[in-house]
């Protein structure tokens, strides 16, 4: 009866974020470039944009060559997630940016990702780095699926939500993107091996002790409130404490909307099914009413589909960003915390110098100087990192919001078109009948 | 009994009149394609109703879908590459949208004719919807009723049926219940409602009138109509439900309660109750109904209270009826009745299931509204903390959009409820009234059978007297025989009468059912469409803000 079936389209989320780096080469980079020159830190530049060559960007007659801007080497896609028993295997497809022909395909488990994160953290000086957050492990057991379903759909709907492989792939893909485009982490051997070597790197068992997390939390609570010497950083710390909580809440509430949409979709579906149950009545007015009900039921299915598509798109656009930054802001907090610790060390070392007895003085001064340098280093790195981070954050959210709105408009339009067809069909339905 | 018959038709040339009226309603030539579907009873008059209501929406359409349509679609394909469920029809949808959206627009601003002048243009509000619907009924009965009849020459129609249809077609009764107000305080308080009637029926004193009534007045009306009509097989629209909980809240609350959900539900219910009576060709002429609509003061219907003497009597009667339903069985010689009863029972089951589904849907939608509001608040907070000016502004806009969307959800939930849920409940109630009427027929049969048995006994007695030679008793016995022969004859007549009436009633019920469901379903689908349009509007308003962030 229906000719063209129009399905509101699902918009994939931000796997295709390769655009973002290009926008990072805005004027903000000029400040950072200057700093890099004086610092002399090799290879740490702010522009991950592959195409931009340094000589053009600085435009200043520099005696020393400005360091080459970091160019991400790889583009990664997580193309598939396959369940093997209770283990999920992810397929990664990597291409080298400079030479498209070099393609790598590897299979990894979540545990491999964890190991990668561990290597990245331990093999680099991550003090001033906001480490991209690894997405939490996707749950694959039947119980977790049930628990998830109950949470999303409520206790009264007896449906089980399927595994969210799509979402997991996109999350892992985003994680890899953030690593690959990071000026420091992107150069780490671990990520190269992770992406290109067929065999997964051998892992040592990672001990996740509860105590380390606990002591970390306690430490954060104690030192986190320590006043900063620098106004910029104090403000940053205050803001991130506030915003990280708000972002989490926003994400939770947003997901409630998504679940709400799914629940209404189920409600529409139930109603649509109930309309079909009058099949056995075959006489007189019932025939007409059944025809009406059938058409109505199709219309409800359209409405339901529209809602389902909206829910998926919501999750893939704004939901994705809210989720990412809920975790990313935590990473920012951690980085700032590390800096605060260094600051306190420096302050302590300074005090120690004042109190030092003459023979210990030299040592104390050396210790203080060391602490001072470390503190300055981390502050400089942090400042750069923060500028990048916020810039990327703004752009990411802009992208998400635009996609979000676009997706909504599209889904609503498509649903409207389908509903219009249904109403037309209803209006032209022949409702004459022979009374018995 | 004679009063219940319709007056003979006053107009001989009504059929040509009808045609003219049809033409008047649909002067716009654009309507031509739609009008060919004249077979349907309800399509014609409902369209102006829908159009008037949805006209505003479609006007907005032009702005929404003008240039943007193609633009959006051309933007779509690049994204489609990564889409998980590739719909190749996407491009078609662009055209499809335009085509589809255009066609409803061509329906044009058909004149509302008999539609109430003050019906709201928004199809979203339940009250106007309820107002709109039943007036459509008398109008529809004017036009399409003759069409199915003459086109079905095989259907035999008695003169009475023709009379009934024609008289129903001729007279319009347009009733509104409005302005609920709380009178008094504490336990003695009650809600009063205004009832406004516009009519062209000459039997009424004035063409337009407004009276004030309270809930018990409605119950009293139902009581009177039931007493007069039910036992001869007429389906009287069920009485509005009492609600002790709801009313107690109203009584005890100090503030202005006229806008609560409960009051609105009740107001709409009372209105539908009166409107259903008004479209019944016999009931609409009932003098008690007229009094209800016209009289400034009505005697207090004290007998409707559950604890009154009449209430107790009703209780006893109810119990008796229930018992008799169990004990009286009837050898159904007429297949039609058996099938109809089964059909009605099956319908009842289906409606109850549907009703449960709709109630669940309403709940989910309301929850979605609440979640949306919560997210709006979170977004506003994020906006406040955000240092980046443009992003902050965009987030603030987002919060506003989400608040508006919350309203969309809540309004749609209201539509789910007032359109679908209440309709289903109404019909479940009407089915109960149908059961009562079927039962009355069984009782009538029973009476007839009893009379026959008594007659047989009297005849036996007479024969015995003749045998035993008790000539003095014979005359009396013969007298009794004649008396009971009369009663048997009356019993048969009554039974046949009620059977015939029920057939007509059921037919009317079926016709109305089709119309009602069709109208409501279309109306409801249009609210769904309207919700989508609002979403489009709000998100399109937000999009430039989002794009302007960086």
Short mmCIF file of C-alpha atoms in Angstrom, two decimals, chain A residues 58-330:
data_model
loop_
_atom_site.label_atom_id
_atom_site.label_comp_id
_atom_site.label_asym_id
_atom_site.label_seq_id
_atom_site.Cartn_x
_atom_site.Cartn_y
_atom_site.Cartn_z
CA UNK A 58 55.34 32.17 11.76
CA UNK A 59 56.28 34.79 9.19
CA UNK A 60 58.93 36.16 11.51
CA UNK A 61 62.59 36.27 10.55
CA UNK A 62 63.74 33.73 13.09
CA UNK A 63 67.37 32.85 13.50
CA UNK A 64 66.43 29.39 14.81
CA UNK A 65 64.18 27.09 12.86
CA UNK A 66 60.85 26.80 14.58
CA UNK A 67 60.15 23.20 15.45
CA UNK A 68 58.17 21.22 12.97
CA UNK A 69 54.52 21.20 13.88
CA UNK A 70 53.24 17.85 14.91
CA UNK A 71 51.54 15.98 12.16
CA UNK A 72 49.40 13.06 13.02
CA UNK A 73 50.62 10.04 11.20
CA UNK A 74 47.53 7.95 11.08
CA UNK A 75 43.84 7.93 10.43
CA UNK A 76 42.01 5.19 12.27
CA UNK A 77 38.60 3.69 11.90
CA UNK A 78 37.08 1.09 14.14
CA UNK A 79 35.10 -0.73 11.55
CA UNK A 80 33.63 -3.67 13.33
CA UNK A 81 32.87 -5.22 16.65
CA UNK A 82 32.28 -8.93 16.70
CA UNK A 83 31.25 -10.92 19.68
CA UNK A 84 33.13 -14.15 20.23
CA UNK A 85 31.53 -15.77 23.21
CA UNK A 86 31.66 -13.08 25.82
CA UNK A 87 34.69 -11.38 24.30
CA UNK A 88 34.29 -8.57 21.83
CA UNK A 89 36.83 -8.21 19.05
CA UNK A 90 37.28 -4.83 17.44
CA UNK A 91 38.62 -4.45 13.94
CA UNK A 92 40.77 -1.41 13.35
CA UNK A 93 41.61 -0.01 9.96
CA UNK A 94 44.49 2.42 9.86
CA UNK A 95 45.89 4.43 7.00
CA UNK A 96 48.94 6.62 6.95
CA UNK A 97 47.97 10.16 6.18
CA UNK A 98 50.98 10.84 4.04
CA UNK A 99 50.62 7.74 1.92
CA UNK A 100 47.14 6.44 1.42
CA UNK A 101 48.33 3.14 0.12
CA UNK A 102 49.67 2.02 3.43
CA UNK A 103 46.80 0.40 5.13
CA UNK A 104 46.78 -1.68 8.25
CA UNK A 105 44.08 -3.90 9.60
CA UNK A 106 44.28 -5.32 13.07
CA UNK A 107 42.00 -6.92 15.60
CA UNK A 108 42.08 -5.79 19.19
CA UNK A 109 40.32 -6.56 22.43
CA UNK A 110 39.31 -4.01 24.99
CA UNK A 111 42.13 -5.22 27.21
CA UNK A 112 44.56 -4.22 24.47
CA UNK A 113 43.22 -0.69 24.68
CA UNK A 114 43.74 -0.72 28.39
CA UNK A 115 47.31 -1.81 27.92
CA UNK A 116 47.83 0.91 25.37
CA UNK A 117 46.61 3.50 27.82
CA UNK A 118 48.90 2.11 30.47
CA UNK A 119 51.91 2.31 28.15
CA UNK A 120 51.10 5.81 27.05
CA UNK A 121 50.82 7.01 30.60
CA UNK A 122 53.90 5.32 31.91
CA UNK A 123 56.23 5.90 29.01
CA UNK A 124 55.63 9.61 28.63
CA UNK A 125 55.93 12.56 30.86
CA UNK A 126 52.25 13.14 31.07
CA UNK A 127 52.49 15.68 33.84
CA UNK A 128 51.10 18.58 31.87
CA UNK A 129 49.05 16.55 29.48
CA UNK A 130 45.34 16.14 29.56
CA UNK A 131 45.26 12.45 28.80
CA UNK A 132 42.43 11.42 26.49
CA UNK A 133 40.05 9.25 28.49
CA UNK A 134 39.61 5.64 27.48
CA UNK A 135 35.92 4.75 27.23
CA UNK A 136 34.73 2.40 29.94
CA UNK A 137 34.59 -1.26 29.13
CA UNK A 138 31.40 -2.19 27.31
CA UNK A 139 29.39 -4.79 29.13
CA UNK A 140 28.64 -7.97 27.28
CA UNK A 141 26.98 -10.29 29.72
CA UNK A 142 23.32 -11.14 29.66
CA UNK A 143 22.78 -9.75 33.13
CA UNK A 144 24.30 -6.43 32.24
CA UNK A 145 22.12 -6.25 29.15
CA UNK A 146 19.09 -6.86 31.30
CA UNK A 147 20.19 -4.30 33.86
CA UNK A 148 20.80 -1.80 31.14
CA UNK A 149 17.40 -2.48 29.65
CA UNK A 150 15.69 -1.99 32.96
CA UNK A 151 17.50 1.25 33.47
CA UNK A 152 16.67 2.59 30.05
CA UNK A 153 13.20 1.33 29.49
CA UNK A 154 11.93 1.05 33.00
CA UNK A 155 10.58 -1.92 34.82
CA UNK A 156 7.29 -2.10 33.01
CA UNK A 157 8.65 -2.63 29.54
CA UNK A 158 9.83 -6.16 29.13
CA UNK A 159 12.25 -5.63 26.29
CA UNK A 160 15.97 -6.10 26.19
CA UNK A 161 18.12 -3.42 24.66
CA UNK A 162 20.60 -4.82 22.21
CA UNK A 163 24.34 -4.58 22.50
CA UNK A 164 25.51 -1.14 21.59
CA UNK A 165 28.40 -2.09 19.35
CA UNK A 166 28.03 0.90 17.12
CA UNK A 167 28.36 3.25 20.00
CA UNK A 168 31.35 1.38 21.41
CA UNK A 169 33.13 1.43 18.07
CA UNK A 170 32.62 5.15 17.75
CA UNK A 171 33.83 5.78 21.28
CA UNK A 172 36.99 3.76 20.81
CA UNK A 173 37.56 5.39 17.45
CA UNK A 174 37.32 8.83 19.04
CA UNK A 175 39.76 7.77 21.72
CA UNK A 176 42.28 6.64 19.15
CA UNK A 177 41.78 9.85 17.22
CA UNK A 178 42.52 11.92 20.30
CA UNK A 179 45.68 9.93 20.95
CA UNK A 180 46.86 9.99 17.37
CA UNK A 181 46.40 13.73 17.05
CA UNK A 182 48.03 14.55 20.36
CA UNK A 183 51.41 16.22 19.82
CA UNK A 184 53.15 14.09 22.41
CA UNK A 185 51.15 10.92 22.66
CA UNK A 186 50.75 10.67 18.92
CA UNK A 187 54.46 10.13 18.57
CA UNK A 188 54.65 7.37 21.08
CA UNK A 189 55.82 4.04 19.78
CA UNK A 190 53.03 2.29 21.60
CA UNK A 191 50.30 3.79 19.49
CA UNK A 192 52.17 3.03 16.28
CA UNK A 193 52.60 -0.58 17.28
CA UNK A 194 49.04 -0.75 18.47
CA UNK A 195 47.73 0.35 15.13
CA UNK A 196 50.06 -1.32 12.71
CA UNK A 197 51.38 -4.56 14.14
CA UNK A 198 49.11 -7.49 13.51
CA UNK A 199 49.80 -9.24 16.74
CA UNK A 200 48.47 -7.49 19.74
CA UNK A 201 51.24 -6.33 22.04
CA UNK A 202 51.82 -8.65 24.95
CA UNK A 203 50.21 -7.32 28.04
CA UNK A 204 51.23 -7.56 31.60
CA UNK A 205 48.40 -7.93 33.98
CA UNK A 206 47.30 -4.54 35.12
CA UNK A 207 46.62 -4.33 38.76
CA UNK A 208 43.74 -2.12 39.43
CA UNK A 209 43.85 -1.62 43.10
CA UNK A 210 41.00 0.03 44.83
CA UNK A 211 43.37 1.65 47.24
CA UNK A 212 45.23 3.62 44.66
CA UNK A 213 42.02 5.17 43.49
CA UNK A 214 40.98 5.85 47.02
CA UNK A 215 44.24 7.47 48.08
CA UNK A 216 44.14 9.47 44.90
CA UNK A 217 40.69 10.73 45.74
CA UNK A 218 41.74 11.60 49.26
CA UNK A 219 44.80 13.37 47.97
CA UNK A 220 42.72 15.34 45.54
CA UNK A 221 40.34 16.37 48.21
CA UNK A 222 43.14 17.62 50.43
CA UNK A 223 45.27 19.37 47.93
CA UNK A 224 42.63 20.30 45.44
CA UNK A 225 41.62 23.29 47.45
CA UNK A 226 45.13 24.66 47.77
CA UNK A 227 45.26 28.19 46.52
CA UNK A 228 47.11 28.79 43.30
CA UNK A 229 49.88 31.28 42.67
CA UNK A 230 48.59 31.94 39.22
CA UNK A 231 45.24 33.60 38.62
CA UNK A 232 44.69 31.93 35.28
CA UNK A 233 45.17 28.51 36.76
CA UNK A 234 43.12 29.24 39.83
CA UNK A 235 40.25 30.25 37.63
CA UNK A 236 40.73 27.20 35.49
CA UNK A 237 40.68 24.89 38.48
CA UNK A 238 37.57 26.51 39.89
CA UNK A 239 35.79 26.35 36.59
CA UNK A 240 36.63 22.76 35.87
CA UNK A 241 35.42 21.69 39.29
CA UNK A 242 32.11 23.34 38.63
CA UNK A 243 31.73 22.37 35.01
CA UNK A 244 32.72 18.74 35.36
CA UNK A 245 29.84 18.20 37.74
CA UNK A 246 27.44 20.08 35.52
CA UNK A 247 28.59 18.22 32.45
CA UNK A 248 27.99 14.89 34.12
CA UNK A 249 24.54 15.96 35.17
CA UNK A 250 23.77 17.27 31.72
CA UNK A 251 24.87 13.99 30.25
CA UNK A 252 22.73 12.00 32.66
CA UNK A 253 19.70 14.13 31.96
CA UNK A 254 20.33 13.98 28.26
CA UNK A 255 20.44 10.21 28.35
CA UNK A 256 17.16 10.27 30.22
CA UNK A 257 15.70 12.10 27.27
CA UNK A 258 17.06 9.45 24.95
CA UNK A 259 15.60 6.69 27.08
CA UNK A 260 12.35 8.61 27.33
CA UNK A 261 12.19 8.78 23.55
CA UNK A 262 12.78 5.06 23.37
CA UNK A 263 10.04 4.40 25.87
CA UNK A 264 7.51 6.49 24.01
CA UNK A 265 8.52 4.60 20.88
CA UNK A 266 7.78 1.34 22.63
CA UNK A 267 4.46 2.73 23.81
CA UNK A 268 3.53 3.66 20.26
CA UNK A 269 4.57 0.22 19.13
CA UNK A 270 2.36 -1.49 21.69
CA UNK A 271 -0.58 0.65 20.70
CA UNK A 272 0.06 -0.09 17.07
CA UNK A 273 0.08 -3.82 17.75
CA UNK A 274 -3.08 -3.64 19.85
CA UNK A 275 -4.86 -2.08 16.91
CA UNK A 276 -4.21 -5.20 14.90
CA UNK A 277 -5.80 -7.53 17.35
CA UNK A 278 -9.27 -6.93 16.03
CA UNK A 279 -8.59 -9.24 13.15
CA UNK A 280 -11.33 -11.68 13.77
CA UNK A 281 -14.19 -9.22 13.41
CA UNK A 282 -15.21 -9.40 9.84
CA UNK A 283 -18.60 -7.86 9.47
CA UNK A 284 -20.13 -4.61 8.43
CA UNK A 285 -18.76 -1.62 10.27
CA UNK A 286 -15.99 -3.70 11.72
CA UNK A 287 -14.41 -4.11 8.33
CA UNK A 288 -14.20 -0.37 7.93
CA UNK A 289 -13.02 0.22 11.47
CA UNK A 290 -10.36 -2.41 10.97
CA UNK A 291 -9.19 -0.71 7.85
CA UNK A 292 -9.00 2.53 9.79
CA UNK A 293 -7.13 0.82 12.58
CA UNK A 294 -4.67 -0.78 10.23
CA UNK A 295 -3.88 2.52 8.59
CA UNK A 296 -3.69 4.18 11.99
CA UNK A 297 -1.37 1.49 13.16
CA UNK A 298 0.93 2.14 10.23
CA UNK A 299 0.94 5.82 11.05
CA UNK A 300 1.88 5.03 14.63
CA UNK A 301 4.71 2.86 13.39
CA UNK A 302 5.95 5.84 11.40
CA UNK A 303 5.83 8.03 14.46
CA UNK A 304 7.61 5.36 16.44
CA UNK A 305 10.31 5.02 13.86
CA UNK A 306 10.84 8.76 13.84
CA UNK A 307 11.32 8.71 17.58
CA UNK A 308 13.71 5.78 17.48
CA UNK A 309 15.81 7.48 14.86
CA UNK A 310 15.81 10.64 16.93
CA UNK A 311 16.95 8.71 19.96
CA UNK A 312 19.83 7.13 18.08
CA UNK A 313 20.86 10.42 16.51
CA UNK A 314 20.64 12.19 19.84
CA UNK A 315 22.94 9.67 21.38
CA UNK A 316 25.36 9.89 18.48
CA UNK A 317 25.58 13.65 18.34
CA UNK A 318 25.11 15.67 21.49
CA UNK A 319 25.01 12.63 23.72
CA UNK A 320 28.37 11.50 22.47
CA UNK A 321 30.03 14.83 23.17
CA UNK A 322 28.47 15.18 26.58
CA UNK A 323 29.69 11.73 27.46
CA UNK A 324 33.18 12.32 26.09
CA UNK A 325 33.66 15.58 27.89
CA UNK A 326 32.27 14.30 31.13
CA UNK A 327 35.25 12.02 31.14
CA UNK A 328 37.64 14.41 29.44
CA UNK A 329 37.01 17.08 32.05
CA UNK A 330 38.03 14.56 34.68
#
